[in-house]
Structure formats: C-alpha cells, structure tokens
Amino acid sequence: MANTSSFTPLELMRLPLVSALRDEFVGRPLSSLRTPALLIDRVAFKENCAQMGAKVDALGLRFRAHIKTHKTPEGTRLQVAGGARSLVTSTMPEVWGVLEAGIEVDDILYSLPISSDRMEDVNAAQEKAGRTVIRVMVDNAEQIAHLAAAAKRLGRRAPWSVFIKVDGGGRRAGAPPRSAQMDALLQAVKAEKAVEVYGFYSHFGHSYAARSLDQAGEYYAGEIACVNDAAGRARELGLGGDWVLSVGATPTAHAAALGAATPGGLNGTLELHAGCYCLNDLQQAATGLVREGGLALSVLATVVGKYAERGEVLTDCGALAVSKDQGPTPGFGRVVSKGHEGWSLGRVSQEHGVLVKGEGAREIEIGEKVRIVPQHACLACACHPWFYIVAGGGDEVVDVWVPWKGW
Ligand SMILES: Cc1ncc(COP(=O)(O)O)c(C=O)c1O
C-alpha cells in the first residue's frame, strides 16, 4: 500500500480513478468504447521516445523531455526509459505528479516564467524532491527581485536554479539575446546571490513552419545561435558559469536527430528538449520529419449523421475532442482508419465535427467508428479526462492513463 500521506489532493483523487478505469476498460474492444475517446498507441509512443533518445545520445547531447503533451506517469516513464534524464513541465501538478510517482530524474524545469505565487510551491516541491533539482524560468529582472524576497521569506537554503528564457523570434516568452530586457535581467542575476544561472533556454515554436529537413535545420541553427548569443552577452557583462544551452521544439529536435549540423565551440553545453515528439500529430507530420509509424495518437469518433448531397457526415468529434488547433494540412484532423482514408475533419463546433469526403474516399455509414489524427497532440490530450492505450495498432484497450490536470 502506497504511503498516501504526502500526496496532493489531485493525486488522491486520481489514484482510485486510475484503478476503477483499468478494471472497467482493460481488455475491452475499441468498438465498445463511448466516444469521442483518445487513443494512444503505446508501441509507437515507446519507439518515438527510444529513437529520439538514441539519436540525441549518438550526437553526444543531453536530452530534456517535456511532459506537458500527455501529463502522465506512464508516458513520463517511457520518455525517461528513452534516455531523458531531465524533464520540463508547464504546471505544478506535473511536477508533483513526477515526484509522487517516484520517477527519478536529475532535474525538473517548471517552464512558465516564475511568478511569486508559484515560488512557495516550487520550494515545497524541492524539499520533497531530494537530489532532483527543481529549476525555474526567468525572463525579466523583476522576477529576480521576487525570487530574492521569496528566498528570505521561505528560509530557502540553496539558491534558486534558473534557466534564462531567450526569445529567438517566437514572441511568446523570453528576452531577445541582445536587448535592454536581457541586459537588465543579467545584471539583476549577477547582483543576486539567491539566484544561480543554470543555463539559457529557447523554445522555437515558430519552427513548426518548417516543411523539410533543410528548413527545420535552419531553425535549429538559428535557435542555437540565439541561446549562444545570450550566453555570450552574459559573459560580456561579467557573469561566469558552466552553462547549459537548451534548445528545441519537436521540429528542431527532429532536425538534429535526422542529421542537421550541430555547431561546436559554444558558450555552454548543448542540450535538446522536445515534448510532442512522443505522440506526434498532423502539424508534426506536415514538417516531413516524422518517421513511418510515428503517429501514436488518434481520437476515436462515431458517425452520427449523414448528408450525402454535400459529401459530408457528422461525428461526435468536435472541438472538445480535438481542440480548434489548425495547421498546414486543411481542417482539424484526418481520418486514418483503414478503408476510410480520404476523409478529413473539415469543421468543428463544440460537440459536432463534420467529416468532408475527399476524392475517391469510400462512403461512411451512420454508427461506424473512425480514428482521426488531430492537428496538435498537446491540446487534443488536454480535452480528455483519460486516455485509452492500445498496442501496435491493436483494437483492444491494454491500459488506461489518467493525466495530471489543473494548475
Ligand atoms: C517551454 C517549452 N519547452 C519545450 C516545449 C516542447 O515543444 P514541442 O512540443 O514542440 O516539442 C514547449 C511546448 O510548447 C514549451 O512550451
């Protein structure tokens, strides 16, 4: 019996749910599931992790796995088994979940720029984490002042270990490497003993626009140049350290794994990070860098209406099953069920999803079930309370994974 005394309320709710769902669903045919149902092929997931890990290892680089796509202990374990010794999370329940599951890694990065209301959480997580270091992200000098005040308030013994977030053109989070914001941040860190720079971090979300290895390789080179430049600026301002330069998004990590050039002579040790690579989706497929058999995620849907004159059918797979994410492939998803290729999810509203017939596609009848690959794995997973696990394309449930929800 696990010692539940240290579990968070969310975990205390999740654990009985996991057992009940496994009792109910393991061994059942997919045709018996209530839809929409999110399916993960564990064999493809495991292979995606193993291949990424082996390739990054062969390049002599470190690998940090983001777990926000699936947010599950089972998925995290497969990423760790694939060679990830470090993790990235985007919520505290992911951090707590990893610690409560006893998954051993060197460090966990809580990757949203740190705000005062999360510092106590991170500090408490660190006390529970033992030798696993919990790192935080900063991109503004004001956060350094908040971290210093929190260190005093919480009686923190070790300095906060921070990654400096660098904006390489994505304009989401981060300070541009050569900017007044970056200089102010570096000066603040230099003056503050309660904070220690572990490295420089870039997430090149705009690399999703790549359509070939060459293009993804250019984003990869640009991403390395941007963190390296930020670290160079830190040295110019008199900061010293043996820093990690962490770069990645699934397209740039795929580019590195598939042979894009990795420069040497950098201002730190290069590390790759990625999250979506374990599942993949239509956006990743559009880059042309996903291996055959690498799409591990689909949503099972039921056809509930038919409109022969307009060449469309209605499914129960709306925006609440796949999200409203779009990409270079038209629509919100693509049907991959054998015999029903050629249909795409053309329009979605809350619970309605309209499938549009492509040229040469076979008719689909009311009551049939189809598997749809969504545009983006992260938000599609977030739509579902739990995931049905299949193995090697099989049509029976072999496990149920329940994600760490909440913030
Ligand atoms: C901070 C951070 N790092 C890494 C990633 C992983 O990117 P991807 O899912 O493209 O691999 C994300 C995704 O949004 C992110 O926000």
Short mmCIF file of N, CA, C and O and ligand atoms in Angstrom, two decimals, residues 66 68-69 88 111 137 165 172 201 203 208 248-251 273-277 284 376 378, ligand 1:
data_model
loop_
_atom_site.label_atom_id
_atom_site.label_comp_id
_atom_site.label_asym_id
_atom_site.label_seq_id
_atom_site.Cartn_x
_atom_site.Cartn_y
_atom_site.Cartn_z
N HIS A 66 9.87 17.25 -22.42
CA HIS A 66 8.70 17.98 -21.90
C HIS A 66 7.58 16.96 -21.73
O HIS A 66 7.36 16.13 -22.61
N LYS A 68 4.36 17.87 -20.91
CA LYS A 68 3.04 18.53 -20.91
C LYS A 68 2.08 17.97 -21.94
O LYS A 68 0.88 18.20 -21.86
N THR A 69 2.60 17.27 -22.96
CA THR A 69 1.71 16.78 -24.02
C THR A 69 0.72 15.76 -23.45
O THR A 69 -0.47 15.84 -23.69
N VAL A 88 10.87 18.77 -18.48
CA VAL A 88 10.27 20.10 -18.48
C VAL A 88 8.79 19.90 -18.18
O VAL A 88 8.18 18.95 -18.68
N SER A 111 8.45 25.44 -16.43
CA SER A 111 8.93 26.26 -17.54
C SER A 111 8.16 27.54 -17.82
O SER A 111 8.55 28.30 -18.69
N MET A 137 12.11 29.20 -14.55
CA MET A 137 12.41 30.00 -15.75
C MET A 137 12.26 31.48 -15.43
O MET A 137 11.29 31.87 -14.77
N LYS A 165 15.20 32.50 -20.13
CA LYS A 165 14.45 32.23 -21.35
C LYS A 165 14.82 33.27 -22.41
O LYS A 165 14.77 34.48 -22.16
N ARG A 172 6.76 34.78 -27.68
CA ARG A 172 5.84 34.27 -26.67
C ARG A 172 6.43 34.67 -25.32
O ARG A 172 6.04 35.67 -24.75
N TYR A 201 17.67 29.07 -22.32
CA TYR A 201 16.65 28.16 -22.85
C TYR A 201 15.86 28.85 -23.95
O TYR A 201 15.40 29.97 -23.79
N HIS A 203 12.62 28.07 -26.78
CA HIS A 203 11.61 27.17 -27.37
C HIS A 203 11.22 27.78 -28.71
O HIS A 203 10.56 28.81 -28.76
N TYR A 208 7.60 25.20 -36.26
CA TYR A 208 6.51 24.36 -36.80
C TYR A 208 6.22 24.74 -38.26
O TYR A 208 5.54 24.00 -38.96
N GLY A 248 15.10 23.61 -28.48
CA GLY A 248 14.20 22.60 -29.03
C GLY A 248 12.76 23.01 -29.11
O GLY A 248 12.29 23.91 -28.44
N ALA A 249 12.14 22.33 -29.97
CA ALA A 249 10.71 22.18 -30.21
C ALA A 249 10.78 20.90 -31.01
O ALA A 249 11.87 20.53 -31.48
N THR A 250 9.69 20.20 -31.17
CA THR A 250 9.80 18.92 -31.85
C THR A 250 10.43 19.04 -33.26
O THR A 250 11.31 18.23 -33.59
N PRO A 251 10.09 20.05 -34.08
CA PRO A 251 10.72 20.10 -35.41
C PRO A 251 12.25 20.29 -35.36
O PRO A 251 12.98 19.66 -36.13
N HIS A 273 15.65 19.76 -26.17
CA HIS A 273 14.41 19.41 -25.49
C HIS A 273 13.27 19.32 -26.49
O HIS A 273 13.30 19.96 -27.55
N ALA A 274 12.28 18.49 -26.17
CA ALA A 274 11.09 18.36 -27.02
C ALA A 274 10.00 17.71 -26.20
O ALA A 274 10.27 17.06 -25.18
N GLY A 275 8.75 17.88 -26.66
CA GLY A 275 7.62 17.30 -25.94
C GLY A 275 6.72 16.47 -26.83
O GLY A 275 6.44 15.30 -26.59
N CYS A 276 6.30 17.09 -27.93
CA CYS A 276 5.30 16.47 -28.80
C CYS A 276 5.83 15.23 -29.54
O CYS A 276 5.06 14.41 -30.04
N TYR A 277 7.15 15.11 -29.63
CA TYR A 277 7.80 14.03 -30.39
C TYR A 277 7.31 12.64 -29.96
O TYR A 277 7.37 11.69 -30.73
N GLN A 284 3.08 17.97 -36.86
CA GLN A 284 4.43 17.39 -36.95
C GLN A 284 4.60 16.66 -38.28
O GLN A 284 5.65 16.75 -38.92
N HIS A 376 -2.93 18.95 -33.36
CA HIS A 376 -1.86 19.13 -32.36
C HIS A 376 -2.16 18.28 -31.13
O HIS A 376 -3.23 18.39 -30.52
N CYS A 378 -0.95 18.25 -28.03
CA CYS A 378 -1.00 18.78 -26.66
C CYS A 378 -2.42 19.19 -26.27
O CYS A 378 -2.93 18.78 -25.23
C1 LIG B 1 8.89 25.89 -22.71
C2 LIG B 1 8.68 24.78 -23.71
N1 LIG B 1 9.67 23.93 -23.95
C3 LIG B 1 9.51 22.91 -24.82
C4 LIG B 1 8.33 22.70 -25.48
C5 LIG B 1 8.19 21.50 -26.36
O1 LIG B 1 7.84 21.82 -27.66
P1 LIG B 1 7.31 20.68 -28.61
O2 LIG B 1 6.02 20.22 -28.06
O3 LIG B 1 7.23 21.32 -29.95
O4 LIG B 1 8.32 19.59 -28.62
C6 LIG B 1 7.26 23.59 -25.25
C7 LIG B 1 5.98 23.46 -25.96
O5 LIG B 1 5.17 24.35 -26.04
C8 LIG B 1 7.43 24.65 -24.34
O6 LIG B 1 6.44 25.50 -24.04
#
